[in-house]
Tab-separated table of N, CA and C in Angstrom:
chain	number	residue	atom	x	y	z
A	178	MET	N	12.249	1.683	7.978
A	178	MET	CA	11.157	1.734	8.909
A	178	MET	C	10.349	0.437	8.873
A	179	PHE	N	10.001	-0.023	7.666
A	179	PHE	CA	9.180	-1.219	7.603
A	179	PHE	C	9.938	-2.455	8.069
A	180	SER	N	11.230	-2.500	7.864
A	180	SER	CA	12.016	-3.642	8.347
A	180	SER	C	11.852	-3.803	9.854
A	181	GLU	N	11.859	-2.700	10.576
A	181	GLU	CA	11.674	-2.744	12.032
A	181	GLU	C	10.259	-3.195	12.400
A	182	ILE	N	9.270	-2.697	11.668
A	182	ILE	CA	7.882	-3.105	11.924
A	182	ILE	C	7.727	-4.598	11.695
A	183	ARG	N	8.259	-5.078	10.593
A	183	ARG	CA	8.144	-6.499	10.263
A	183	ARG	C	8.840	-7.361	11.309
A	184	ARG	N	9.997	-6.917	11.778
A	184	ARG	CA	10.738	-7.668	12.795
A	184	ARG	C	9.932	-7.741	14.091
A	185	ALA	N	9.329	-6.638	14.473
A	185	ALA	CA	8.580	-6.589	15.725
A	185	ALA	C	7.249	-7.341	15.640
A	186	MET	N	6.559	-7.257	14.514
A	186	MET	CA	5.227	-7.834	14.375
A	186	MET	C	5.266	-9.322	14.030
A	187	LYS	N	6.221	-9.729	13.229
A	187	LYS	CA	6.424	-11.141	12.864
A	187	LYS	C	5.224	-11.770	12.143
A	188	PHE	N	4.529	-10.970	11.333
A	188	PHE	CA	3.474	-11.524	10.491
A	188	PHE	C	4.076	-11.984	9.171
A	189	PRO	N	3.472	-12.973	8.513
A	189	PRO	CA	3.921	-13.332	7.166
A	189	PRO	C	3.572	-12.201	6.189
A	190	PRO	N	4.340	-12.048	5.113
A	190	PRO	CA	4.137	-10.933	4.170
A	190	PRO	C	2.710	-10.817	3.631
A	191	GLU	N	2.015	-11.910	3.446
A	191	GLU	CA	0.659	-11.846	2.885
A	191	GLU	C	-0.360	-11.258	3.864
A	192	ARG	N	0.026	-11.011	5.098
A	192	ARG	CA	-0.876	-10.430	6.095
A	192	ARG	C	-0.780	-8.910	6.163
A	193	TYR	N	0.158	-8.312	5.421
A	193	TYR	CA	0.343	-6.866	5.458
A	193	TYR	C	-0.379	-6.200	4.293
A	194	LEU	N	-0.862	-4.993	4.541
A	194	LEU	CA	-1.406	-4.134	3.504
A	194	LEU	C	-0.920	-2.721	3.799
A	195	ILE	N	-0.117	-2.178	2.902
A	195	ILE	CA	0.357	-0.805	3.048
A	195	ILE	C	-0.690	0.105	2.401
A	196	VAL	N	-1.223	1.042	3.172
A	196	VAL	CA	-2.241	1.974	2.691
A	196	VAL	C	-1.636	3.370	2.682
A	197	GLY	N	-1.788	4.066	1.560
A	197	GLY	CA	-1.257	5.415	1.492
A	197	GLY	C	-1.820	6.191	0.331
A	198	ASP	N	-1.445	7.474	0.269
A	198	ASP	CA	-1.926	8.334	-0.809
A	198	ASP	C	-0.788	8.825	-1.696
A	199	ARG	N	0.393	8.238	-1.558
A	199	ARG	CA	1.539	8.664	-2.367
A	199	ARG	C	2.179	7.461	-3.066
A	200	LEU	N	2.244	7.550	-4.377
A	200	LEU	CA	2.875	6.477	-5.145
A	200	LEU	C	4.364	6.356	-4.840
A	201	LEU	N	5.058	7.492	-4.805
A	201	LEU	CA	6.524	7.460	-4.711
A	201	LEU	C	7.047	7.099	-3.329
A	202	THR	N	6.204	7.118	-2.320
A	202	THR	CA	6.661	6.747	-0.976
A	202	THR	C	5.902	5.526	-0.479
A	203	ASP	N	4.628	5.665	-0.191
A	203	ASP	CA	3.837	4.593	0.409
A	203	ASP	C	3.780	3.349	-0.479
A	204	ILE	N	3.327	3.536	-1.695
A	204	ILE	CA	3.122	2.398	-2.596
A	204	ILE	C	4.459	1.805	-3.033
A	205	LYS	N	5.438	2.642	-3.297
A	205	LYS	CA	6.760	2.138	-3.675
A	205	LYS	C	7.363	1.294	-2.557
A	206	MET	N	7.222	1.731	-1.297
A	206	MET	CA	7.753	0.943	-0.188
A	206	MET	C	7.092	-0.427	-0.141
A	207	GLY	N	5.791	-0.470	-0.266
A	207	GLY	CA	5.106	-1.758	-0.281
A	207	GLY	C	5.573	-2.637	-1.419
A	208	ASN	N	5.709	-2.052	-2.601
A	208	ASN	CA	6.202	-2.818	-3.755
A	208	ASN	C	7.615	-3.342	-3.514
A	209	ASP	N	8.464	-2.507	-2.949
A	209	ASP	CA	9.854	-2.906	-2.693
A	209	ASP	C	9.941	-4.093	-1.739
A	210	PHE	N	8.988	-4.201	-0.808
A	210	PHE	CA	8.973	-5.307	0.146
A	210	PHE	C	8.086	-6.462	-0.310
A	211	GLY	N	7.490	-6.355	-1.496
A	211	GLY	CA	6.649	-7.428	-2.016
A	211	GLY	C	5.320	-7.565	-1.295
A	212	LEU	N	4.772	-6.441	-0.827
A	212	LEU	CA	3.524	-6.452	-0.075
A	212	LEU	C	2.370	-5.916	-0.904
A	213	ASP	N	1.157	-6.290	-0.527
A	213	ASP	CA	-0.020	-5.687	-1.143
A	213	ASP	C	-0.107	-4.229	-0.715
A	214	THR	N	-0.609	-3.390	-1.613
A	214	THR	CA	-0.712	-1.966	-1.337
A	214	THR	C	-2.089	-1.464	-1.762
A	215	ALA	N	-2.526	-0.403	-1.097
A	215	ALA	CA	-3.791	0.250	-1.442
A	215	ALA	C	-3.535	1.746	-1.555
A	216	LEU	N	-3.771	2.286	-2.736
A	216	LEU	CA	-3.622	3.716	-2.981
A	216	LEU	C	-4.974	4.383	-2.779
A	217	VAL	N	-5.030	5.321	-1.840
A	217	VAL	CA	-6.262	6.043	-1.552
A	217	VAL	C	-6.262	7.337	-2.360
A	218	ASN	N	-7.351	7.575	-3.072
A	218	ASN	CA	-7.452	8.728	-3.957
A	218	ASN	C	-7.941	9.967	-3.206
A	219	THR	N	-7.324	10.227	-2.073
A	219	THR	CA	-7.585	11.451	-1.323
A	219	THR	C	-6.236	12.070	-1.024
A	220	GLY	N	-6.220	13.331	-0.744
A	220	GLY	CA	-4.932	13.965	-0.440
A	220	GLY	C	-4.134	14.197	-1.700
A	221	VAL	N	-2.994	13.568	-1.803
A	221	VAL	CA	-2.079	13.763	-2.924
A	221	VAL	C	-2.678	13.177	-4.191
A	222	LYS	N	-2.615	13.923	-5.268
A	222	LYS	CA	-3.077	13.413	-6.561
A	222	LYS	C	-1.906	12.742	-7.268
A	223	ASN	N	-2.161	11.588	-7.838
A	223	ASN	CA	-1.108	10.791	-8.453
A	223	ASN	C	-1.286	10.750	-9.959
A	224	ASN	N	-0.191	10.837	-10.655
A	224	ASN	CA	-0.194	10.756	-12.108
A	224	ASN	C	0.400	9.409	-12.506
A	225	PHE	N	-0.486	8.443	-12.823
A	225	PHE	CA	-0.020	7.108	-13.154
A	225	PHE	C	0.807	7.077	-14.428
A	226	GLY	N	0.611	8.044	-15.296
A	226	GLY	CA	1.399	8.068	-16.527
A	226	GLY	C	2.874	8.295	-16.269
A	227	LEU	N	3.191	9.069	-15.248
A	227	LEU	CA	4.593	9.353	-14.931
A	227	LEU	C	5.267	8.236	-14.159
A	228	TYR	N	4.511	7.483	-13.391
A	228	TYR	CA	5.093	6.470	-12.514
A	228	TYR	C	4.501	5.105	-12.809
A	229	GLY	N	4.455	4.733	-14.060
A	229	GLY	CA	3.813	3.502	-14.488
A	229	GLY	C	4.369	2.243	-13.868
A	230	GLU	N	5.639	2.267	-13.461
A	230	GLU	CA	6.228	1.059	-12.870
A	230	GLU	C	5.808	0.878	-11.414
A	231	ILE	N	5.290	1.912	-10.787
A	231	ILE	CA	4.836	1.830	-9.403
A	231	ILE	C	3.323	1.673	-9.423
A	232	GLN	N	2.847	0.467	-9.164
A	232	GLN	CA	1.417	0.181	-9.243
A	232	GLN	C	0.908	-0.370	-7.921
A	233	PRO	N	-0.209	0.143	-7.417
A	233	PRO	CA	-0.804	-0.412	-6.205
A	233	PRO	C	-1.576	-1.689	-6.518
A	234	THR	N	-1.758	-2.523	-5.514
A	234	THR	CA	-2.600	-3.709	-5.659
A	234	THR	C	-4.056	-3.286	-5.790
A	235	TYR	N	-4.448	-2.288	-4.999
A	235	TYR	CA	-5.812	-1.778	-4.995
A	235	TYR	C	-5.791	-0.267	-5.175
A	236	LYS	N	-6.815	0.262	-5.827
A	236	LYS	CA	-7.024	1.712	-5.936
A	236	LYS	C	-8.351	2.019	-5.264
A	237	LEU	N	-8.319	2.877	-4.247
A	237	LEU	CA	-9.500	3.160	-3.448
A	237	LEU	C	-9.912	4.623	-3.579
A	238	HIS	N	-11.211	4.865	-3.518
A	238	HIS	CA	-11.701	6.240	-3.517
A	238	HIS	C	-11.574	6.853	-2.133
A	239	SER	N	-11.708	6.040	-1.087
A	239	SER	CA	-11.558	6.519	0.283
A	239	SER	C	-11.131	5.345	1.161
A	240	VAL	N	-10.724	5.637	2.374
A	240	VAL	CA	-10.327	4.561	3.284
A	240	VAL	C	-11.515	3.675	3.642
A	241	ALA	N	-12.726	4.160	3.488
A	241	ALA	CA	-13.913	3.338	3.740
A	241	ALA	C	-13.954	2.135	2.799
A	242	ASP	N	-13.342	2.257	1.629
A	242	ASP	CA	-13.300	1.147	0.675
A	242	ASP	C	-12.450	-0.013	1.179
A	243	LEU	N	-11.680	0.185	2.229
A	243	LEU	CA	-10.900	-0.920	2.810
A	243	LEU	C	-11.829	-2.058	3.267
A	244	LEU	N	-13.036	-1.724	3.650
A	244	LEU	CA	-13.986	-2.747	4.077
A	244	LEU	C	-14.297	-3.721	2.946
A	245	ASP	N	-14.305	-3.234	1.708
A	245	ASP	CA	-14.534	-4.109	0.556
A	245	ASP	C	-13.382	-5.087	0.366
A	246	ILE	N	-12.154	-4.634	0.619
A	246	ILE	CA	-10.987	-5.504	0.477
A	246	ILE	C	-11.027	-6.613	1.516
A	247	VAL	N	-11.394	-6.271	2.736
A	247	VAL	CA	-11.447	-7.246	3.829
A	247	VAL	C	-12.455	-8.340	3.519
A	248	GLU	N	-13.523	-7.999	2.833
A	248	GLU	CA	-14.563	-8.971	2.519
A	248	GLU	C	-14.188	-9.903	1.379
A	249	GLU	N	-13.136	-9.589	0.620
A	249	GLU	CA	-12.754	-10.428	-0.533
A	249	GLU	C	-12.216	-11.756	-0.094
């Protein structure tokens, strides 16, 4: 799915941010493509102890925290 998005959008990798609430799908996909990721702590609860190799770039309490990332 992301390969098609990247082909259509034609942005450089540093311009993407994958945002999601699942380590094993959203964050893993971003990691696999070498993209920055933001794990939102709403919805699915994640156990970092079980999936230590899958790490987000950012950990957010809500999607509103995305505004803080944009300001960095």
